[in-house]
mmCIF file with all atom_site columns, C-alpha atoms in Angstrom:
data_model
loop_
_atom_site.group_PDB
_atom_site.id
_atom_site.type_symbol
_atom_site.label_atom_id
_atom_site.label_alt_id
_atom_site.label_comp_id
_atom_site.label_asym_id
_atom_site.label_entity_id
_atom_site.label_seq_id
_atom_site.pdbx_PDB_ins_code
_atom_site.Cartn_x
_atom_site.Cartn_y
_atom_site.Cartn_z
_atom_site.occupancy
_atom_site.B_iso_or_equiv
_atom_site.pdbx_formal_charge
_atom_site.auth_seq_id
_atom_site.auth_comp_id
_atom_site.auth_asym_id
_atom_site.auth_atom_id
_atom_site.pdbx_PDB_model_num
ATOM 1   C CA . UNK L 1 1   ? -215.016 122.255 47.988 1.00 0.00 ? 9   UNK L CA 1
ATOM 2   C CA . UNK L 1 2   ? -214.734 125.921 49.113 1.00 0.00 ? 10  UNK L CA 1
ATOM 3   C CA . UNK L 1 3   ? -214.790 124.857 53.162 1.00 0.00 ? 11  UNK L CA 1
ATOM 4   C CA . UNK L 1 4   ? -212.215 121.756 52.971 1.00 0.00 ? 12  UNK L CA 1
ATOM 5   C CA . UNK L 1 5   ? -210.280 124.927 51.109 1.00 0.00 ? 13  UNK L CA 1
ATOM 6   C CA . UNK L 1 6   ? -211.027 127.072 53.910 1.00 0.00 ? 14  UNK L CA 1
ATOM 7   C CA . UNK L 1 7   ? -209.748 125.181 56.593 1.00 0.00 ? 15  UNK L CA 1
ATOM 8   C CA . UNK L 1 8   ? -206.958 123.972 55.033 1.00 0.00 ? 16  UNK L CA 1
ATOM 9   C CA . UNK L 1 9   ? -205.630 127.501 54.078 1.00 0.00 ? 17  UNK L CA 1
ATOM 10  C CA . UNK L 1 10  ? -207.078 128.949 56.575 1.00 0.00 ? 18  UNK L CA 1
ATOM 11  C CA . UNK L 1 11  ? -204.356 131.318 58.070 1.00 0.00 ? 19  UNK L CA 1
ATOM 12  C CA . UNK L 1 12  ? -204.476 132.762 54.696 1.00 0.00 ? 20  UNK L CA 1
ATOM 13  C CA . UNK L 1 13  ? -208.029 133.432 54.298 1.00 0.00 ? 21  UNK L CA 1
ATOM 14  C CA . UNK L 1 14  ? -207.513 135.095 57.961 1.00 0.00 ? 22  UNK L CA 1
ATOM 15  C CA . UNK L 1 15  ? -204.998 136.943 56.839 1.00 0.00 ? 23  UNK L CA 1
ATOM 16  C CA . UNK L 1 16  ? -206.915 137.914 53.435 1.00 0.00 ? 24  UNK L CA 1
ATOM 17  C CA . UNK L 1 17  ? -209.875 139.141 55.892 1.00 0.00 ? 25  UNK L CA 1
ATOM 18  C CA . UNK L 1 18  ? -207.634 141.143 58.155 1.00 0.00 ? 26  UNK L CA 1
ATOM 19  C CA . UNK L 1 19  ? -206.173 142.999 55.386 1.00 0.00 ? 27  UNK L CA 1
ATOM 20  C CA . UNK L 1 20  ? -209.789 143.581 53.854 1.00 0.00 ? 28  UNK L CA 1
ATOM 21  C CA . UNK L 1 21  ? -211.440 144.892 56.797 1.00 0.00 ? 29  UNK L CA 1
ATOM 22  C CA . UNK L 1 22  ? -208.943 145.229 59.369 1.00 0.00 ? 30  UNK L CA 1
ATOM 23  C CA . UNK L 1 23  ? -211.003 145.742 63.158 1.00 0.00 ? 31  UNK L CA 1
ATOM 24  C CA . UNK L 1 24  ? -213.463 144.224 61.392 1.00 0.00 ? 32  UNK L CA 1
ATOM 25  C CA . UNK L 1 25  ? -211.379 140.962 61.649 1.00 0.00 ? 33  UNK L CA 1
ATOM 26  C CA . UNK L 1 26  ? -212.704 140.074 65.253 1.00 0.00 ? 34  UNK L CA 1
ATOM 27  C CA . UNK L 1 27  ? -216.706 140.701 64.052 1.00 0.00 ? 35  UNK L CA 1
ATOM 28  C CA . UNK L 1 28  ? -216.025 138.245 61.564 1.00 0.00 ? 36  UNK L CA 1
ATOM 29  C CA . UNK L 1 29  ? -214.475 135.771 63.468 1.00 0.00 ? 37  UNK L CA 1
ATOM 30  C CA . UNK L 1 30  ? -216.643 135.956 66.496 1.00 0.00 ? 38  UNK L CA 1
ATOM 31  C CA . UNK L 1 31  ? -219.503 135.058 63.982 1.00 0.00 ? 39  UNK L CA 1
ATOM 32  C CA . UNK L 1 32  ? -217.830 132.507 62.875 1.00 0.00 ? 40  UNK L CA 1
ATOM 33  C CA . UNK L 1 33  ? -217.694 130.690 66.254 1.00 0.00 ? 41  UNK L CA 1
ATOM 34  C CA . UNK L 1 34  ? -220.757 131.642 66.941 1.00 0.00 ? 42  UNK L CA 1
ATOM 35  C CA . UNK L 1 35  ? -222.734 130.862 63.684 1.00 0.00 ? 43  UNK L CA 1
ATOM 36  C CA . UNK L 1 36  ? -220.973 127.051 64.053 1.00 0.00 ? 44  UNK L CA 1
ATOM 37  C CA . UNK L 1 37  ? -221.892 126.851 67.878 1.00 0.00 ? 45  UNK L CA 1
ATOM 38  C CA . UNK L 1 38  ? -225.333 127.800 67.848 1.00 0.00 ? 46  UNK L CA 1
ATOM 39  C CA . UNK L 1 39  ? -226.969 127.189 64.689 1.00 0.00 ? 47  UNK L CA 1
ATOM 40  C CA . UNK L 1 40  ? -227.524 123.739 64.420 1.00 0.00 ? 48  UNK L CA 1
ATOM 41  C CA . UNK L 1 41  ? -227.152 123.396 60.815 1.00 0.00 ? 49  UNK L CA 1
ATOM 42  C CA . UNK L 1 42  ? -224.045 124.308 60.314 1.00 0.00 ? 50  UNK L CA 1
ATOM 43  C CA . UNK L 1 43  ? -221.758 122.059 62.208 1.00 0.00 ? 51  UNK L CA 1
ATOM 44  C CA . UNK L 1 44  ? -219.093 121.910 59.412 1.00 0.00 ? 52  UNK L CA 1
ATOM 45  C CA . UNK L 1 45  ? -217.869 125.840 60.207 1.00 0.00 ? 53  UNK L CA 1
ATOM 46  C CA . UNK L 1 46  ? -214.125 125.389 61.155 1.00 0.00 ? 54  UNK L CA 1
ATOM 47  C CA . UNK L 1 47  ? -213.566 125.673 65.011 1.00 0.00 ? 55  UNK L CA 1
ATOM 48  C CA . UNK L 1 48  ? -210.087 124.832 66.627 1.00 0.00 ? 56  UNK L CA 1
ATOM 49  C CA . UNK L 1 49  ? -208.451 125.915 63.217 1.00 0.00 ? 57  UNK L CA 1
ATOM 50  C CA . UNK L 1 50  ? -209.730 129.034 63.123 1.00 0.00 ? 58  UNK L CA 1
ATOM 51  C CA . UNK L 1 51  ? -208.624 130.069 66.695 1.00 0.00 ? 59  UNK L CA 1
ATOM 52  C CA . UNK L 1 52  ? -205.119 128.553 65.863 1.00 0.00 ? 60  UNK L CA 1
ATOM 53  C CA . UNK L 1 53  ? -204.761 130.365 62.920 1.00 0.00 ? 61  UNK L CA 1
ATOM 54  C CA . UNK L 1 54  ? -206.587 133.558 64.605 1.00 0.00 ? 62  UNK L CA 1
ATOM 55  C CA . UNK L 1 55  ? -203.320 133.427 67.885 1.00 0.00 ? 63  UNK L CA 1
ATOM 56  C CA . UNK L 1 56  ? -201.153 132.995 64.916 1.00 0.00 ? 64  UNK L CA 1
ATOM 57  C CA . UNK L 1 57  ? -201.911 136.118 63.339 1.00 0.00 ? 65  UNK L CA 1
ATOM 58  C CA . UNK L 1 58  ? -201.848 138.302 66.667 1.00 0.00 ? 66  UNK L CA 1
ATOM 59  C CA . UNK L 1 59  ? -198.303 136.912 67.080 1.00 0.00 ? 67  UNK L CA 1
ATOM 60  C CA . UNK L 1 60  ? -197.234 138.746 64.162 1.00 0.00 ? 68  UNK L CA 1
ATOM 61  C CA . UNK L 1 61  ? -196.885 142.115 64.917 1.00 0.00 ? 69  UNK L CA 1
ATOM 62  C CA . UNK L 1 62  ? -197.848 143.982 61.432 1.00 0.00 ? 70  UNK L CA 1
ATOM 63  C CA . UNK L 1 63  ? -200.932 142.634 61.920 1.00 0.00 ? 71  UNK L CA 1
ATOM 64  C CA . UNK L 1 64  ? -201.671 144.622 65.244 1.00 0.00 ? 72  UNK L CA 1
ATOM 65  C CA . UNK L 1 65  ? -204.206 142.492 66.403 1.00 0.00 ? 73  UNK L CA 1
ATOM 66  C CA . UNK L 1 66  ? -204.867 141.536 70.227 1.00 0.00 ? 74  UNK L CA 1
ATOM 67  C CA . UNK L 1 67  ? -204.442 137.738 71.258 1.00 0.00 ? 75  UNK L CA 1
ATOM 68  C CA . UNK L 1 68  ? -206.358 138.244 74.895 1.00 0.00 ? 76  UNK L CA 1
ATOM 69  C CA . UNK L 1 69  ? -208.736 140.199 72.678 1.00 0.00 ? 77  UNK L CA 1
ATOM 70  C CA . UNK L 1 70  ? -209.146 137.239 70.693 1.00 0.00 ? 78  UNK L CA 1
ATOM 71  C CA . UNK L 1 71  ? -209.832 134.993 73.284 1.00 0.00 ? 79  UNK L CA 1
ATOM 72  C CA . UNK L 1 72  ? -212.448 137.447 75.120 1.00 0.00 ? 80  UNK L CA 1
ATOM 73  C CA . UNK L 1 73  ? -214.546 137.105 72.056 1.00 0.00 ? 81  UNK L CA 1
ATOM 74  C CA . UNK L 1 74  ? -214.262 133.942 71.165 1.00 0.00 ? 82  UNK L CA 1
ATOM 75  C CA . UNK L 1 75  ? -214.893 132.769 74.540 1.00 0.00 ? 83  UNK L CA 1
ATOM 76  C CA . UNK L 1 76  ? -218.518 134.721 74.594 1.00 0.00 ? 84  UNK L CA 1
ATOM 77  C CA . UNK L 1 77  ? -219.143 133.296 71.359 1.00 0.00 ? 85  UNK L CA 1
ATOM 78  C CA . UNK L 1 78  ? -218.485 129.789 71.862 1.00 0.00 ? 86  UNK L CA 1
ATOM 79  C CA . UNK L 1 79  ? -220.421 130.145 75.751 1.00 0.00 ? 87  UNK L CA 1
ATOM 80  C CA . UNK L 1 80  ? -223.839 132.556 74.026 1.00 0.00 ? 88  UNK L CA 1
ATOM 81  C CA . UNK L 1 81  ? -223.888 129.815 71.238 1.00 0.00 ? 89  UNK L CA 1
ATOM 82  C CA . UNK L 1 82  ? -223.850 126.854 73.061 1.00 0.00 ? 90  UNK L CA 1
ATOM 83  C CA . UNK L 1 83  ? -226.726 128.678 75.715 1.00 0.00 ? 91  UNK L CA 1
ATOM 84  C CA . UNK L 1 84  ? -228.413 129.263 72.328 1.00 0.00 ? 92  UNK L CA 1
ATOM 85  C CA . UNK L 1 85  ? -228.626 125.635 70.808 1.00 0.00 ? 93  UNK L CA 1
ATOM 86  C CA . UNK L 1 86  ? -229.527 124.412 74.524 1.00 0.00 ? 94  UNK L CA 1
ATOM 87  C CA . UNK L 1 87  ? -232.931 126.027 74.261 1.00 0.00 ? 95  UNK L CA 1
ATOM 88  C CA . UNK L 1 88  ? -233.409 125.934 70.798 1.00 0.00 ? 96  UNK L CA 1
ATOM 89  C CA . UNK L 1 89  ? -232.982 121.532 71.420 1.00 0.00 ? 97  UNK L CA 1
ATOM 90  C CA . UNK L 1 90  ? -235.122 122.580 74.933 1.00 0.00 ? 98  UNK L CA 1
ATOM 91  C CA . UNK L 1 91  ? -238.075 124.213 73.410 1.00 0.00 ? 99  UNK L CA 1
ATOM 92  C CA . UNK L 1 92  ? -238.184 122.699 69.734 1.00 0.00 ? 100 UNK L CA 1
ATOM 93  C CA . UNK L 1 93  ? -236.187 119.710 69.806 1.00 0.00 ? 101 UNK L CA 1
ATOM 94  C CA . UNK L 1 94  ? -237.121 116.642 67.482 1.00 0.00 ? 102 UNK L CA 1
ATOM 95  C CA . UNK L 1 95  ? -239.810 119.033 65.868 1.00 0.00 ? 103 UNK L CA 1
ATOM 96  C CA . UNK L 1 96  ? -236.506 120.523 64.151 1.00 0.00 ? 104 UNK L CA 1
ATOM 97  C CA . UNK L 1 97  ? -235.106 117.167 63.255 1.00 0.00 ? 105 UNK L CA 1
ATOM 98  C CA . UNK L 1 98  ? -237.869 116.037 61.695 1.00 0.00 ? 106 UNK L CA 1
ATOM 99  C CA . UNK L 1 99  ? -238.767 119.609 59.879 1.00 0.00 ? 107 UNK L CA 1
ATOM 100 C CA . UNK L 1 100 ? -239.270 119.321 56.043 1.00 0.00 ? 108 UNK L CA 1
ATOM 101 C CA . UNK L 1 101 ? -236.497 122.062 55.706 1.00 0.00 ? 109 UNK L CA 1
ATOM 102 C CA . UNK L 1 102 ? -234.408 121.681 58.539 1.00 0.00 ? 110 UNK L CA 1
ATOM 103 C CA . UNK L 1 103 ? -233.593 118.035 58.230 1.00 0.00 ? 111 UNK L CA 1
ATOM 104 C CA . UNK L 1 104 ? -232.043 118.481 54.978 1.00 0.00 ? 112 UNK L CA 1
ATOM 105 C CA . UNK L 1 105 ? -229.409 120.013 57.301 1.00 0.00 ? 113 UNK L CA 1
ATOM 106 C CA . UNK L 1 106 ? -229.972 118.308 60.908 1.00 0.00 ? 114 UNK L CA 1
ATOM 107 C CA . UNK L 1 107 ? -229.270 114.472 60.055 1.00 0.00 ? 115 UNK L CA 1
ATOM 108 C CA . UNK L 1 108 ? -230.653 112.152 62.883 1.00 0.00 ? 116 UNK L CA 1
ATOM 109 C CA . UNK L 1 109 ? -227.942 110.021 62.714 1.00 0.00 ? 117 UNK L CA 1
ATOM 110 C CA . UNK L 1 110 ? -225.119 112.848 63.973 1.00 0.00 ? 118 UNK L CA 1
ATOM 111 C CA . UNK L 1 111 ? -228.243 113.608 66.851 1.00 0.00 ? 119 UNK L CA 1
ATOM 112 C CA . UNK L 1 112 ? -228.036 109.790 67.180 1.00 0.00 ? 120 UNK L CA 1
ATOM 113 C CA . UNK L 1 113 ? -224.403 109.505 67.989 1.00 0.00 ? 121 UNK L CA 1
ATOM 114 C CA . UNK L 1 114 ? -224.583 112.851 70.100 1.00 0.00 ? 122 UNK L CA 1
ATOM 115 C CA . UNK L 1 115 ? -227.057 111.106 72.166 1.00 0.00 ? 123 UNK L CA 1
ATOM 116 C CA . UNK L 1 116 ? -224.676 108.118 72.571 1.00 0.00 ? 124 UNK L CA 1
ATOM 117 C CA . UNK L 1 117 ? -221.837 110.461 73.181 1.00 0.00 ? 125 UNK L CA 1
ATOM 118 C CA . UNK L 1 118 ? -224.063 112.386 75.697 1.00 0.00 ? 126 UNK L CA 1
ATOM 119 C CA . UNK L 1 119 ? -225.063 109.070 77.292 1.00 0.00 ? 127 UNK L CA 1
ATOM 120 C CA . UNK L 1 120 ? -221.675 107.435 77.653 1.00 0.00 ? 128 UNK L CA 1
ATOM 121 C CA . UNK L 1 121 ? -219.876 110.439 79.175 1.00 0.00 ? 129 UNK L CA 1
ATOM 122 C CA . UNK L 1 122 ? -222.685 111.673 81.184 1.00 0.00 ? 130 UNK L CA 1
ATOM 123 C CA . UNK L 1 123 ? -222.241 115.860 82.400 1.00 0.00 ? 131 UNK L CA 1
ATOM 124 C CA . UNK L 1 124 ? -218.917 115.673 81.454 1.00 0.00 ? 132 UNK L CA 1
ATOM 125 C CA . UNK L 1 125 ? -219.414 115.534 77.530 1.00 0.00 ? 133 UNK L CA 1
ATOM 126 C CA . UNK L 1 126 ? -220.723 119.008 77.623 1.00 0.00 ? 134 UNK L CA 1
ATOM 127 C CA . UNK L 1 127 ? -216.716 119.903 78.731 1.00 0.00 ? 135 UNK L CA 1
ATOM 128 C CA . UNK L 1 128 ? -215.465 117.424 76.332 1.00 0.00 ? 136 UNK L CA 1
ATOM 129 C CA . UNK L 1 129 ? -217.210 117.832 73.036 1.00 0.00 ? 137 UNK L CA 1
ATOM 130 C CA . UNK L 1 130 ? -216.488 121.556 72.860 1.00 0.00 ? 138 UNK L CA 1
ATOM 131 C CA . UNK L 1 131 ? -213.146 119.890 71.566 1.00 0.00 ? 139 UNK L CA 1
ATOM 132 C CA . UNK L 1 132 ? -214.889 117.251 68.911 1.00 0.00 ? 140 UNK L CA 1
ATOM 133 C CA . UNK L 1 133 ? -215.755 119.122 65.732 1.00 0.00 ? 141 UNK L CA 1
ATOM 134 C CA . UNK L 1 134 ? -219.271 118.268 64.554 1.00 0.00 ? 142 UNK L CA 1
ATOM 135 C CA . UNK L 1 135 ? -220.082 116.775 68.204 1.00 0.00 ? 143 UNK L CA 1
ATOM 136 C CA . UNK L 1 136 ? -219.568 120.200 69.975 1.00 0.00 ? 144 UNK L CA 1
ATOM 137 C CA . UNK L 1 137 ? -222.510 121.736 67.626 1.00 0.00 ? 145 UNK L CA 1
ATOM 138 C CA . UNK L 1 138 ? -224.945 118.831 68.591 1.00 0.00 ? 146 UNK L CA 1
ATOM 139 C CA . UNK L 1 139 ? -224.154 118.121 72.288 1.00 0.00 ? 147 UNK L CA 1
ATOM 140 C CA . UNK L 1 140 ? -225.564 121.025 73.443 1.00 0.00 ? 148 UNK L CA 1
ATOM 141 C CA . UNK L 1 141 ? -228.930 120.897 71.509 1.00 0.00 ? 149 UNK L CA 1
ATOM 142 C CA . UNK L 1 142 ? -229.111 116.981 72.685 1.00 0.00 ? 150 UNK L CA 1
ATOM 143 C CA . UNK L 1 143 ? -228.812 118.027 76.355 1.00 0.00 ? 151 UNK L CA 1
ATOM 144 C CA . UNK L 1 144 ? -231.378 120.500 75.770 1.00 0.00 ? 152 UNK L CA 1
ATOM 145 C CA . UNK L 1 145 ? -233.207 117.701 73.937 1.00 0.00 ? 153 UNK L CA 1
ATOM 146 C CA . UNK L 1 146 ? -232.985 115.733 77.031 1.00 0.00 ? 154 UNK L CA 1
ATOM 147 C CA . UNK L 1 147 ? -233.805 118.514 79.187 1.00 0.00 ? 155 UNK L CA 1
ATOM 148 C CA . UNK L 1 148 ? -230.931 118.931 81.377 1.00 0.00 ? 156 UNK L CA 1
ATOM 149 C CA . UNK L 1 149 ? -230.969 121.342 83.981 1.00 0.00 ? 157 UNK L CA 1
ATOM 150 C CA . UNK L 1 150 ? -230.557 124.452 82.840 1.00 0.00 ? 158 UNK L CA 1
ATOM 151 C CA . UNK L 1 151 ? -228.179 125.899 85.474 1.00 0.00 ? 159 UNK L CA 1
ATOM 152 C CA . UNK L 1 152 ? -225.670 122.580 85.685 1.00 0.00 ? 160 UNK L CA 1
ATOM 153 C CA . UNK L 1 153 ? -225.590 122.989 81.535 1.00 0.00 ? 161 UNK L CA 1
ATOM 154 C CA . UNK L 1 154 ? -224.108 127.060 81.946 1.00 0.00 ? 162 UNK L CA 1
ATOM 155 C CA . UNK L 1 155 ? -221.700 126.065 84.576 1.00 0.00 ? 163 UNK L CA 1
ATOM 156 C CA . UNK L 1 156 ? -220.065 123.266 82.369 1.00 0.00 ? 164 UNK L CA 1
ATOM 157 C CA . UNK L 1 157 ? -220.815 125.424 79.166 1.00 0.00 ? 165 UNK L CA 1
ATOM 158 C CA . UNK L 1 158 ? -218.871 128.296 80.629 1.00 0.00 ? 166 UNK L CA 1
ATOM 159 C CA . UNK L 1 159 ? -215.976 126.107 81.736 1.00 0.00 ? 167 UNK L CA 1
ATOM 160 C CA . UNK L 1 160 ? -215.652 124.560 77.869 1.00 0.00 ? 168 UNK L CA 1
ATOM 161 C CA . UNK L 1 161 ? -215.851 127.325 76.206 1.00 0.00 ? 169 UNK L CA 1
ATOM 162 C CA . UNK L 1 162 ? -213.388 129.349 78.386 1.00 0.00 ? 170 UNK L CA 1
ATOM 163 C CA . UNK L 1 163 ? -210.949 126.357 78.644 1.00 0.00 ? 171 UNK L CA 1
ATOM 164 C CA . UNK L 1 164 ? -211.025 125.867 74.443 1.00 0.00 ? 172 UNK L CA 1
ATOM 165 C CA . UNK L 1 165 ? -210.461 129.473 73.960 1.00 0.00 ? 173 UNK L CA 1
ATOM 166 C CA . UNK L 1 166 ? -207.623 130.019 76.031 1.00 0.00 ? 174 UNK L CA 1
ATOM 167 C CA . UNK L 1 167 ? -206.147 126.799 74.589 1.00 0.00 ? 175 UNK L CA 1
ATOM 168 C CA . UNK L 1 168 ? -206.759 126.910 70.795 1.00 0.00 ? 176 UNK L CA 1
ATOM 169 C CA . UNK L 1 169 ? -206.436 130.565 70.754 1.00 0.00 ? 177 UNK L CA 1
ATOM 170 C CA . UNK L 1 170 ? -203.094 130.640 73.349 1.00 0.00 ? 178 UNK L CA 1
ATOM 171 C CA . UNK L 1 171 ? -201.380 127.784 70.750 1.00 0.00 ? 179 UNK L CA 1
ATOM 172 C CA . UNK L 1 172 ? -201.816 129.610 67.434 1.00 0.00 ? 180 UNK L CA 1
ATOM 173 C CA . UNK L 1 173 ? -200.030 132.547 69.637 1.00 0.00 ? 181 UNK L CA 1
ATOM 174 C CA . UNK L 1 174 ? -197.145 130.480 70.525 1.00 0.00 ? 182 UNK L CA 1
ATOM 175 C CA . UNK L 1 175 ? -196.569 128.344 67.818 1.00 0.00 ? 183 UNK L CA 1
ATOM 176 C CA . UNK L 1 176 ? -198.455 129.430 64.636 1.00 0.00 ? 184 UNK L CA 1
ATOM 177 C CA . UNK L 1 177 ? -195.399 131.709 63.665 1.00 0.00 ? 185 UNK L CA 1
ATOM 178 C CA . UNK L 1 178 ? -192.727 129.122 63.810 1.00 0.00 ? 186 UNK L CA 1
ATOM 179 C CA . UNK L 1 179 ? -190.513 129.197 60.579 1.00 0.00 ? 187 UNK L CA 1
ATOM 180 C CA . UNK L 1 180 ? -191.586 124.910 60.623 1.00 0.00 ? 188 UNK L CA 1
ATOM 181 C CA . UNK L 1 181 ? -195.013 125.568 61.474 1.00 0.00 ? 189 UNK L CA 1
ATOM 182 C CA . UNK L 1 182 ? -195.530 128.327 59.204 1.00 0.00 ? 190 UNK L CA 1
ATOM 183 C CA . UNK L 1 183 ? -194.028 126.457 56.232 1.00 0.00 ? 191 UNK L CA 1
ATOM 184 C CA . UNK L 1 184 ? -196.167 123.350 57.104 1.00 0.00 ? 192 UNK L CA 1
ATOM 185 C CA . UNK L 1 185 ? -199.344 125.334 57.791 1.00 0.00 ? 193 UNK L CA 1
ATOM 186 C CA . UNK L 1 186 ? -201.831 123.704 56.288 1.00 0.00 ? 194 UNK L CA 1
ATOM 187 C CA . UNK L 1 187 ? -200.504 119.874 57.109 1.00 0.00 ? 195 UNK L CA 1
ATOM 188 C CA . UNK L 1 188 ? -200.634 121.031 60.621 1.00 0.00 ? 196 UNK L CA 1
ATOM 189 C CA . UNK L 1 189 ? -203.833 122.191 60.250 1.00 0.00 ? 197 UNK L CA 1
ATOM 190 C CA . UNK L 1 190 ? -205.030 119.019 58.678 1.00 0.00 ? 198 UNK L CA 1
ATOM 191 C CA . UNK L 1 191 ? -203.712 116.888 61.765 1.00 0.00 ? 199 UNK L CA 1
ATOM 192 C CA . UNK L 1 192 ? -205.845 119.031 63.997 1.00 0.00 ? 200 UNK L CA 1
ATOM 193 C CA . UNK L 1 193 ? -208.719 118.478 62.347 1.00 0.00 ? 201 UNK L CA 1
ATOM 194 C CA . UNK L 1 194 ? -207.851 114.563 62.037 1.00 0.00 ? 202 UNK L CA 1
ATOM 195 C CA . UNK L 1 195 ? -206.826 114.421 65.053 1.00 0.00 ? 203 UNK L CA 1
ATOM 196 C CA . UNK L 1 196 ? -210.204 116.386 66.386 1.00 0.00 ? 204 UNK L CA 1
ATOM 197 C CA . UNK L 1 197 ? -212.057 114.282 64.486 1.00 0.00 ? 205 UNK L CA 1
ATOM 198 C CA . UNK L 1 198 ? -210.860 110.589 65.407 1.00 0.00 ? 206 UNK L CA 1
ATOM 199 C CA . UNK L 1 199 ? -212.988 109.940 67.976 1.00 0.00 ? 207 UNK L CA 1
ATOM 200 C CA . UNK L 1 200 ? -216.164 110.790 66.231 1.00 0.00 ? 208 UNK L CA 1
ATOM 201 C CA . UNK L 1 201 ? -215.329 108.672 63.161 1.00 0.00 ? 209 UNK L CA 1
ATOM 202 C CA . UNK L 1 202 ? -214.532 105.844 65.654 1.00 0.00 ? 210 UNK L CA 1
ATOM 203 C CA . UNK L 1 203 ? -217.444 106.457 67.221 1.00 0.00 ? 211 UNK L CA 1
ATOM 204 C CA . UNK L 1 204 ? -219.484 106.183 64.022 1.00 0.00 ? 212 UNK L CA 1
ATOM 205 C CA . UNK L 1 205 ? -217.965 103.241 63.024 1.00 0.00 ? 213 UNK L CA 1
ATOM 206 C CA . UNK L 1 206 ? -218.683 101.529 65.947 1.00 0.00 ? 214 UNK L CA 1
ATOM 207 C CA . UNK L 1 207 ? -222.524 102.040 65.606 1.00 0.00 ? 215 UNK L CA 1
ATOM 208 C CA . UNK L 1 208 ? -222.651 101.077 62.124 1.00 0.00 ? 216 UNK L CA 1
ATOM 209 C CA . UNK L 1 209 ? -220.920 97.854  63.267 1.00 0.00 ? 217 UNK L CA 1
ATOM 210 C CA . UNK L 1 210 ? -223.588 97.508  66.468 1.00 0.00 ? 218 UNK L CA 1
ATOM 211 C CA . UNK L 1 211 ? -226.173 98.086  64.018 1.00 0.00 ? 219 UNK L CA 1
ATOM 212 C CA . UNK L 1 212 ? -225.139 95.733  61.355 1.00 0.00 ? 220 UNK L CA 1
ATOM 213 C CA . UNK L 1 213 ? -224.941 93.233  64.312 1.00 0.00 ? 221 UNK L CA 1
ATOM 214 C CA . UNK L 1 214 ? -228.262 93.735  65.320 1.00 0.00 ? 222 UNK L CA 1
ATOM 215 C CA . UNK L 1 215 ? -229.675 93.400  61.837 1.00 0.00 ? 223 UNK L CA 1
#
């Protein structure tokens, strides 16, 4: 499956993109992060692993990319994407979830899980959810769906986006070109994906067990 291969070998793919389009790499990666965040139907796009790989790319002097510019662009993509997602949830809500076409991509179970996560962690879920694949796509939508105050959402989305960009991209810049990390990059990316997905998986399992007990 292409998306799995892309995530596991994201460093190779980003290097190939960089060699093919040069400075347009900034725009390509910006769009990937924006779409992952803003488009409710694309939660499967890589996020953390892409930022880490981009940081590693910037640390390679031969590639001539600027880690600071990556950080700024990823912050903007994540922040603006969250705002767009929030207003989609606020204005369309379950009409989108139950739409004949969009229901193929937006699983109601994912919305329910995000609602449980949002109820459990409150407004903090807007920041915490940014670090969890899939959840980070649906939490802004659910926040909008629940008519969460716009100003409060914007403040938390700002903190979430800027911290995520600095941490994930900075980690790639600092550690991405260490020989051991480069030699085991795919394994490390897989580890990052597993660790970030683990809370979501545990939540799904708990929810499934709870439903079986009720049944």
